[in-house]
Short mmCIF file of C-alpha atoms in Angstrom, two decimals:
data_model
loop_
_atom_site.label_atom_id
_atom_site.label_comp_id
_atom_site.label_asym_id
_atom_site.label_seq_id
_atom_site.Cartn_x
_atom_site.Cartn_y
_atom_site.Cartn_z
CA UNK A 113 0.00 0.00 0.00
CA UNK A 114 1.23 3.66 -0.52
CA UNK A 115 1.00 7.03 -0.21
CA UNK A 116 2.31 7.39 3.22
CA UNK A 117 1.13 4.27 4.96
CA UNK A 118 3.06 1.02 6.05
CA UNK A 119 3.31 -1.93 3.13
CA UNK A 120 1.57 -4.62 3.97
CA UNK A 121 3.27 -7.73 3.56
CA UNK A 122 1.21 -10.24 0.62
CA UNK A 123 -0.83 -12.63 2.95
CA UNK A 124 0.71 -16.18 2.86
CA UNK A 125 -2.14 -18.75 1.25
CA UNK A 126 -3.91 -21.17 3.71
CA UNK A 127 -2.00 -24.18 4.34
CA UNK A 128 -4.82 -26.25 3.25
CA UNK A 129 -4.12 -24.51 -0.67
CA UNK A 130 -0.69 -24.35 -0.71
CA UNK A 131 -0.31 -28.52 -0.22
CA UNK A 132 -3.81 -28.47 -2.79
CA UNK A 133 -6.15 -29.99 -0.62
CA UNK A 134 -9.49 -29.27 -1.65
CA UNK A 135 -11.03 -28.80 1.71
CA UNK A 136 -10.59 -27.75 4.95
CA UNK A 137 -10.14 -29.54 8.28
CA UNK A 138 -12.98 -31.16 10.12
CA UNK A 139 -13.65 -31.88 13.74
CA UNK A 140 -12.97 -35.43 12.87
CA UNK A 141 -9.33 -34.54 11.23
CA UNK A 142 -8.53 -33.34 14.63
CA UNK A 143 -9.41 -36.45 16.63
CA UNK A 144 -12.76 -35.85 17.16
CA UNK A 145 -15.73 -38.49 15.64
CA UNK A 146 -19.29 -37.07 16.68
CA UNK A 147 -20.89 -39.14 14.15
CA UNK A 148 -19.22 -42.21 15.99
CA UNK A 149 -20.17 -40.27 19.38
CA UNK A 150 -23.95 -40.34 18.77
CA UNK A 151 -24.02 -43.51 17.25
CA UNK A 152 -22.81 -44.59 21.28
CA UNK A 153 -25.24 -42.93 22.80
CA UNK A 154 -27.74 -44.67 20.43
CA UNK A 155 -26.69 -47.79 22.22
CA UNK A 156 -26.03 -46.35 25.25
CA UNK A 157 -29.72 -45.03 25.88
CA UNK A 158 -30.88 -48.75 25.67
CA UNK A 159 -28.90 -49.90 28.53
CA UNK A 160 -29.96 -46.67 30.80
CA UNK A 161 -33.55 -46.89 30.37
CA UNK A 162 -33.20 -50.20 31.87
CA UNK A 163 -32.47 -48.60 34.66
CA UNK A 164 -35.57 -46.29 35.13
CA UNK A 165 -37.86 -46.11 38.39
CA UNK A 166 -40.37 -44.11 39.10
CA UNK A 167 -40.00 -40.03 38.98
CA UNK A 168 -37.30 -40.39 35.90
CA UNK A 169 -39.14 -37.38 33.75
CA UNK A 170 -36.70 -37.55 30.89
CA UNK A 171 -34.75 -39.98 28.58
CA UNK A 172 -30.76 -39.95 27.89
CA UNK A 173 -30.19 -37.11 26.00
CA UNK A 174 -31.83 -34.40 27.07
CA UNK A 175 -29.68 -31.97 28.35
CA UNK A 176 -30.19 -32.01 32.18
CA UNK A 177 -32.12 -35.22 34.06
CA UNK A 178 -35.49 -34.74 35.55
CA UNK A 179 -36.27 -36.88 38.72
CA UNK A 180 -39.97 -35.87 40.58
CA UNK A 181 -39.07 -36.88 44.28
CA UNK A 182 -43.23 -37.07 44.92
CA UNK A 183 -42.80 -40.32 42.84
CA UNK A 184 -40.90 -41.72 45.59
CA UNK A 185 -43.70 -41.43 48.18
CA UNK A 186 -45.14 -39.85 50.95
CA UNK A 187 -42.46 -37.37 52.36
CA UNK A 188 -42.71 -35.51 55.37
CA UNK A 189 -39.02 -33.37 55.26
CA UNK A 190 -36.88 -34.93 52.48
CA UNK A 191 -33.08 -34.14 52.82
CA UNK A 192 -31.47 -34.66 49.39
CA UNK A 193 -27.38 -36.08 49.99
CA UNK A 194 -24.97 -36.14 47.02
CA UNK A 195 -21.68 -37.47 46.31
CA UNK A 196 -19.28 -37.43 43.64
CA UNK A 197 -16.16 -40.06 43.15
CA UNK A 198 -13.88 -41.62 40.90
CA UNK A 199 -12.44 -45.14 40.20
CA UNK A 200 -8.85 -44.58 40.82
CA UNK A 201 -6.21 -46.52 39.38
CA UNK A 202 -8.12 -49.80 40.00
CA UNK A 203 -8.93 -48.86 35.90
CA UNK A 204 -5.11 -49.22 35.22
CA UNK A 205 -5.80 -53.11 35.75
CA UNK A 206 -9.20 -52.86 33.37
CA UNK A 207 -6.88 -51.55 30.78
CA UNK A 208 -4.18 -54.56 31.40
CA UNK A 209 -7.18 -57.14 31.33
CA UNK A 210 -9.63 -55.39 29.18
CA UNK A 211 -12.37 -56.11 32.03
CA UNK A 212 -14.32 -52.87 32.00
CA UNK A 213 -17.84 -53.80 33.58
CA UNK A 214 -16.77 -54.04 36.92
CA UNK A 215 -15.02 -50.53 37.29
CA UNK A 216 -18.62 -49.27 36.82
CA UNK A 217 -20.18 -51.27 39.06
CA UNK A 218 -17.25 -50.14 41.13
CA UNK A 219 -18.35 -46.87 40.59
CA UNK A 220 -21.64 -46.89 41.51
CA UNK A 221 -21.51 -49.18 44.72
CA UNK A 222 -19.01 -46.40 46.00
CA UNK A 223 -20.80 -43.88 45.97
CA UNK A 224 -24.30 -45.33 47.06
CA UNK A 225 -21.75 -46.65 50.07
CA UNK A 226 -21.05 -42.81 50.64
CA UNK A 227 -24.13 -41.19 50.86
CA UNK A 228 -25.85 -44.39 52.83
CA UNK A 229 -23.65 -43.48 55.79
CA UNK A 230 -25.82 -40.44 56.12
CA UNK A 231 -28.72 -42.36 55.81
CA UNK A 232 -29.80 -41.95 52.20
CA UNK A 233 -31.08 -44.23 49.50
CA UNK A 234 -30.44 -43.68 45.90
CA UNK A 235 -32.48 -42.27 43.81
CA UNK A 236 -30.52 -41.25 40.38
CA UNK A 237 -26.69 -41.66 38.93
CA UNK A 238 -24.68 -39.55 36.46
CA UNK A 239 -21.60 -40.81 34.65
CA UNK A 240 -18.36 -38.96 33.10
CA UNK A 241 -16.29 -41.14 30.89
CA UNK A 242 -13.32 -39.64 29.54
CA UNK A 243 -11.07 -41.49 26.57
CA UNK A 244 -8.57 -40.09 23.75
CA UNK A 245 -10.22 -41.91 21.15
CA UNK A 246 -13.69 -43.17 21.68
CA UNK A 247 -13.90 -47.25 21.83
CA UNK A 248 -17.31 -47.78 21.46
CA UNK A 249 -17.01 -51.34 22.57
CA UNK A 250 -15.44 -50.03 25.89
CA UNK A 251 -17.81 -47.86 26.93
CA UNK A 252 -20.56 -50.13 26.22
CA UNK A 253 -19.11 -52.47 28.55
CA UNK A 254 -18.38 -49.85 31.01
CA UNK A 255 -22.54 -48.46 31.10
CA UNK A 256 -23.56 -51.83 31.28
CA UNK A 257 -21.53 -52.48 34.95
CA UNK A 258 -23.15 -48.72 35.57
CA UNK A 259 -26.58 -49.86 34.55
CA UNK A 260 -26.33 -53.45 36.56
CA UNK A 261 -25.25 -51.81 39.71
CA UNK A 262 -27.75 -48.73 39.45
CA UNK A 263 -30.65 -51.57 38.76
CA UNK A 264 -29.55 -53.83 41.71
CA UNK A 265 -29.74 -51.36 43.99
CA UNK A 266 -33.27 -49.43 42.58
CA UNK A 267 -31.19 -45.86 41.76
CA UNK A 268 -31.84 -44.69 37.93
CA UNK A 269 -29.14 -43.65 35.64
CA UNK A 270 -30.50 -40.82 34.87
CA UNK A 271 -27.76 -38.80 32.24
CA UNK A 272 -23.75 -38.77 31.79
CA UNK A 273 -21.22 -37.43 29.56
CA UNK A 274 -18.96 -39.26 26.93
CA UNK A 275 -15.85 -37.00 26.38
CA UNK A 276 -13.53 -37.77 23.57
CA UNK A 277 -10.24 -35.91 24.22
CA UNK A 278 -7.25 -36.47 21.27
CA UNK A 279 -4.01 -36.16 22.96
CA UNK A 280 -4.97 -36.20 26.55
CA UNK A 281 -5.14 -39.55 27.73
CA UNK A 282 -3.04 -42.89 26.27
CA UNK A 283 -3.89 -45.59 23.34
CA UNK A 284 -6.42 -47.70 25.23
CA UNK A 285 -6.78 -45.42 28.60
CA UNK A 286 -9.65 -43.39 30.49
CA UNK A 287 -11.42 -41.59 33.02
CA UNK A 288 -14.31 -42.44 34.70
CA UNK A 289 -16.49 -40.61 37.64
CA UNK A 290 -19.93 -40.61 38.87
CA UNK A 291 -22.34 -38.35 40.94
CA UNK A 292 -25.01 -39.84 43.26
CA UNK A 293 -28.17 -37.90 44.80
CA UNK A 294 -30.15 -40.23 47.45
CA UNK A 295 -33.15 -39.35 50.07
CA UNK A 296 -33.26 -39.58 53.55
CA UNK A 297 -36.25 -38.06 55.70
CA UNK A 298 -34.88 -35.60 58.15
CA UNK A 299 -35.12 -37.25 61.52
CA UNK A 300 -33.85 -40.19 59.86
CA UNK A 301 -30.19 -38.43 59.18
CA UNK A 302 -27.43 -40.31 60.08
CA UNK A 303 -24.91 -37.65 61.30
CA UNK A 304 -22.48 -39.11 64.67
CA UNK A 305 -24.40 -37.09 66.55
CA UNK A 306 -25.71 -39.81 69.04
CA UNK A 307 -22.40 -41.30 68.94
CA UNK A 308 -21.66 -41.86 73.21
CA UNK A 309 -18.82 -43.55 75.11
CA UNK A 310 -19.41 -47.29 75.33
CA UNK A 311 -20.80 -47.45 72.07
CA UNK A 312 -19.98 -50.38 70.00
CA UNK A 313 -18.33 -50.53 66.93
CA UNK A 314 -18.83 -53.68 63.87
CA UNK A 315 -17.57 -53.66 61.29
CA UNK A 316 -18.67 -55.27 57.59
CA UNK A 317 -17.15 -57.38 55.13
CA UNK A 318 -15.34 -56.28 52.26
CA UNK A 319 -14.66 -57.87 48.84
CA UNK A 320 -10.89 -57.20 48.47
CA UNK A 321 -9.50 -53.86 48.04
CA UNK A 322 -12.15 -51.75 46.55
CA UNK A 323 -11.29 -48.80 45.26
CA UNK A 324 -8.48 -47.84 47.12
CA UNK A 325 -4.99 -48.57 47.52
CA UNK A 326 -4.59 -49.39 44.32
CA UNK A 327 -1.03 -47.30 43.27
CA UNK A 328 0.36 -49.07 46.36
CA UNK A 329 -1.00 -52.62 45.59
CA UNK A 330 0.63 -51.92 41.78
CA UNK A 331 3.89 -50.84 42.80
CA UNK A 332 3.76 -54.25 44.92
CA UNK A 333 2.49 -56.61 42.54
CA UNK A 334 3.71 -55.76 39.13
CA UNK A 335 7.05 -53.86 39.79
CA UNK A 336 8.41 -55.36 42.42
CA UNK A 337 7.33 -58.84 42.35
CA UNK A 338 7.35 -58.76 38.53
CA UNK A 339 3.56 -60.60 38.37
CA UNK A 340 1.01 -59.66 35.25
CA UNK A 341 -2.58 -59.59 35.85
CA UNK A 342 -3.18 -63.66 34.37
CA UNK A 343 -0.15 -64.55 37.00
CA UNK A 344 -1.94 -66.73 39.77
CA UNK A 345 -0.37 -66.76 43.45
CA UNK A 346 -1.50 -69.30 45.67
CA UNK A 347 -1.96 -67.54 48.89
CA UNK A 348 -5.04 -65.58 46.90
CA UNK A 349 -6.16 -68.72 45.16
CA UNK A 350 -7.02 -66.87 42.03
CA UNK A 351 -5.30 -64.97 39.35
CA UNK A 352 -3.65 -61.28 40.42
CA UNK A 353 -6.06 -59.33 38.07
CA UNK A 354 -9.03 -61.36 39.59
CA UNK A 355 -8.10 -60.09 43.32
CA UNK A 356 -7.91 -56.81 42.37
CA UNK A 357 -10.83 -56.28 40.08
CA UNK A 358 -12.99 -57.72 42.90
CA UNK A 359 -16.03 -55.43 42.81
CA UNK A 360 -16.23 -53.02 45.60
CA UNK A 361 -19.22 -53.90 47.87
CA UNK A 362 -22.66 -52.10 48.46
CA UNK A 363 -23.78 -52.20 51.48
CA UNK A 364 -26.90 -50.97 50.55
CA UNK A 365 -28.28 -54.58 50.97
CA UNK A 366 -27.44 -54.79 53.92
CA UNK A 367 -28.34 -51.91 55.94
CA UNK A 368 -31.42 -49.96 54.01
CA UNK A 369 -33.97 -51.70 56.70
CA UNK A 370 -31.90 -50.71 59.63
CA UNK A 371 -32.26 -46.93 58.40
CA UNK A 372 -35.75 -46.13 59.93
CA UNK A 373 -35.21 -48.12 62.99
CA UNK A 374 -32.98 -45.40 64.14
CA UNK A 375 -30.63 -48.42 64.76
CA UNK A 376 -27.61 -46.71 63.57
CA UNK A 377 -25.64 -44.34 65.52
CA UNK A 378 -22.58 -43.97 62.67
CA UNK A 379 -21.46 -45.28 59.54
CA UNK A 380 -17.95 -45.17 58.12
CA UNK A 381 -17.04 -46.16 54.73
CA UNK A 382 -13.69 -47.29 54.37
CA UNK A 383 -12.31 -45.60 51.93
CA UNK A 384 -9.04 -43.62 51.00
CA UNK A 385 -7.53 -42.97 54.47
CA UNK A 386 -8.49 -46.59 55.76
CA UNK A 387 -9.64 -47.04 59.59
CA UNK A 388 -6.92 -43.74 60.80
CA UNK A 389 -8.68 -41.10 58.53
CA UNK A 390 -12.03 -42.14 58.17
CA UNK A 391 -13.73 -43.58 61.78
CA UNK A 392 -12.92 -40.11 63.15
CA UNK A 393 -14.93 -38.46 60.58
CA UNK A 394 -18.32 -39.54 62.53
CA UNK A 395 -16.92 -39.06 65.81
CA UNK A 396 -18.30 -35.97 68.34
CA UNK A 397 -15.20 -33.83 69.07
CA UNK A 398 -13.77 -35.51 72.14
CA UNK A 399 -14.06 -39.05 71.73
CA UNK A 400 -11.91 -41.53 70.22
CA UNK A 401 -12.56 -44.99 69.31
CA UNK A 402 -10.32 -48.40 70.49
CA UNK A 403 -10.05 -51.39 67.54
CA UNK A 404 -9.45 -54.53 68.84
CA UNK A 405 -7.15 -56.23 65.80
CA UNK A 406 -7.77 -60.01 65.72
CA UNK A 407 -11.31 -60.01 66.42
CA UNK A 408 -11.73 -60.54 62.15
CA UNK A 409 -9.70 -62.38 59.55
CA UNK A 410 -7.92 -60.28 57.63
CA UNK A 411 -8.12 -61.73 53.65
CA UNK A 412 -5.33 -63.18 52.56
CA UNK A 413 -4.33 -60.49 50.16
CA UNK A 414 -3.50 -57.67 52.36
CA UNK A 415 -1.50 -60.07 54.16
CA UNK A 416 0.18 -60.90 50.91
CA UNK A 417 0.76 -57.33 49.92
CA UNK A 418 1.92 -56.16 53.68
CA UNK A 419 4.42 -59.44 53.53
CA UNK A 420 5.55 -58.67 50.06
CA UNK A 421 6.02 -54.81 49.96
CA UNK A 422 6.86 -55.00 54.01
CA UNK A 423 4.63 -52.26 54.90
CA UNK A 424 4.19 -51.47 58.59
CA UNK A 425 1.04 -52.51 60.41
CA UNK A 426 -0.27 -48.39 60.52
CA UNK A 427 0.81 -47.61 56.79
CA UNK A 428 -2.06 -51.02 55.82
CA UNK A 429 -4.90 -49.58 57.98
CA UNK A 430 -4.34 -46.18 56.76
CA UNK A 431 -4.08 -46.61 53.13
CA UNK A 432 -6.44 -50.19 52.85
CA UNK A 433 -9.88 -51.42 54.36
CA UNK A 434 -7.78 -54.44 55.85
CA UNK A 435 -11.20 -57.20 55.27
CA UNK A 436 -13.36 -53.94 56.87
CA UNK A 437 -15.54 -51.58 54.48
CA UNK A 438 -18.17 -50.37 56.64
CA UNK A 439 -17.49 -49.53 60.14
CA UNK A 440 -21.06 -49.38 62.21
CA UNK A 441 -21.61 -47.33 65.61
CA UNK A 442 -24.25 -48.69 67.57
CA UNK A 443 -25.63 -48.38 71.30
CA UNK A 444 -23.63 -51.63 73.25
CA UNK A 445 -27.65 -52.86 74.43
CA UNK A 446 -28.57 -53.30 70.65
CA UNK A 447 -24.87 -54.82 70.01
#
């Protein structure tokens, strides 16, 4: 340009014409298949609506999930309790076995375990599954544990997201978290409050490790000991990949007809932490509570991982549930 102002430099052709392609980049070029995407949810939507109770308002889809909590009966001061959670890196061993139903049952039976300490019942489940590329075939497998553990225990899954992120996570890897919401009637809140000296603690049964304590039980397992997921030891009388894809327990079951009796003083999931971090969560300030170790067998693979990695007794109770994944507090006349 002239007469007085700057040149301007000639502008360089797009890349896309100067290397004669004849069109221009697409979400897909970049990683990114929403064609592929839908076609998921397609399937997807099938195995949720299996799920479905009453109060479920809309299908999979829609852009927020509507639940009507009069469906769910006569309520006199509903309290709605939430929780959100991950697997961990129980899902490394998913991706060594290519076992992905039972990391959403995992999932789900985590969180209901969460928000039943408080006294709540589920009512609907959300999902977030993350993955570089999207593997149909994975995720399918990964709803359907969702869906089976959400139907077992009466709680809808209700909505979700399926993320497909190029460059973010590895060939083959992915992320996957959940939210809960559950009911409880007021009075019925489970909160430590009642919690008194000479109260009685029990504790519940796990099914191996969980959800937690997974990085430890790795760095054990397959680094130092040099096993692979299809290696079998016999002190666990299974493969290694079995043990530790064990689904983590809902206690649900177990406990929802205790609720209303008023039975329950406090409820401790054993979770990340272990018995140090997470029994003095429900306690009143001032008390503290006394474990007498023996009084349960401890399964055979946390011996096998304490022997093998020589980990002191407190470093096992604070980082695994040690055969324990529901601590009860209860008045010692109803022991």
């Amino acid at each position: 340009m002239k007469g007085g102002g700057r040149e301007r430099a000639a502008r360089p052709a797009p890349a896309a014409r100067r290397n004669g392609a004849a069109r221009g980049l697409t979400y897909k070029d970049a990683g990114v298949d929403i064609d592929a995407k839908m076609r998921a949810i397609q399937r997807l939507r099938l195995i949720a609506r299996g799920t479905f109770r009453k109060g479920v308002l809309t299908d999979i889809g829609s852009f927020g999930g509507l639940f009507d909590l009069t469906a769910t009966g006569p309520l006199h001061h509903p309290v709605l309790v939430s929780s959100t959670d991950g697997v961990g890196s129980k899902l490394k061993i998913a991706f060594q076995t290519g076992q992905h139903k039972t990391v959403g049952m995992d999932l789900v039976n985590h969180c209901i375990n969460d928000i039943l300490v408080q006294g709540a019942v589920p009512l609907f489940f959300l999902d977030y599954i993350a993955m570089g590329k999207l593997d149909a075939d994975v995720i399918i497998d990964v709803v359907a544990g969702l869906a089976r553990a959400c139907r077992d225990s009466g709680c809808a899954l209700i909505g979700g997201e399926t993320a497909e992120m190029p460059d973010f996570y590895k060939p083959g890897e992915y992320d996957l978290a959940g939210f809960i919401v559950g009911l409880v009637e007021r009075e019925l809140v489970i909160d430590g409050s009642r919690i008194a000296s000479g109260d009685v603690l029990i504790g519940l049964a796990s099914s191996g490790l969980h959800t937690n304590g997974y990085a430890l039980a790795r760095k054990i397992l397959f680094e130092r000991r040099g096993l692979k997921p299809e290696s079998r030891v016999p002190e666990l009388n299974r493969s290694v990949g079995e043990e530790l894809l064990a689904v983590h327990r809902s206690y649900l079951p177990v406990l929802r007809g205790l609720i209303p009796a008023g039975a329950l003083y406090g409820m401790a999931h054993i979770t990340g932490g272990g018995f140090t971090d997470n029994i003095p969560r429900i306690l009143p300030r001032g008390l503290s509570a006394r474990i007498d170790l023996g009084t349960w067998p401890v399964p055979p693979v946390f011996r096998y991982l304490q022997d093998t990695g020589r980990i002191a007794d407190d470093e096992m109770f604070r980082t695994f549930n040690m055969g324990i994944g529901m601590v009860l507090v209860v008045p010692l006349h109803r022991e």
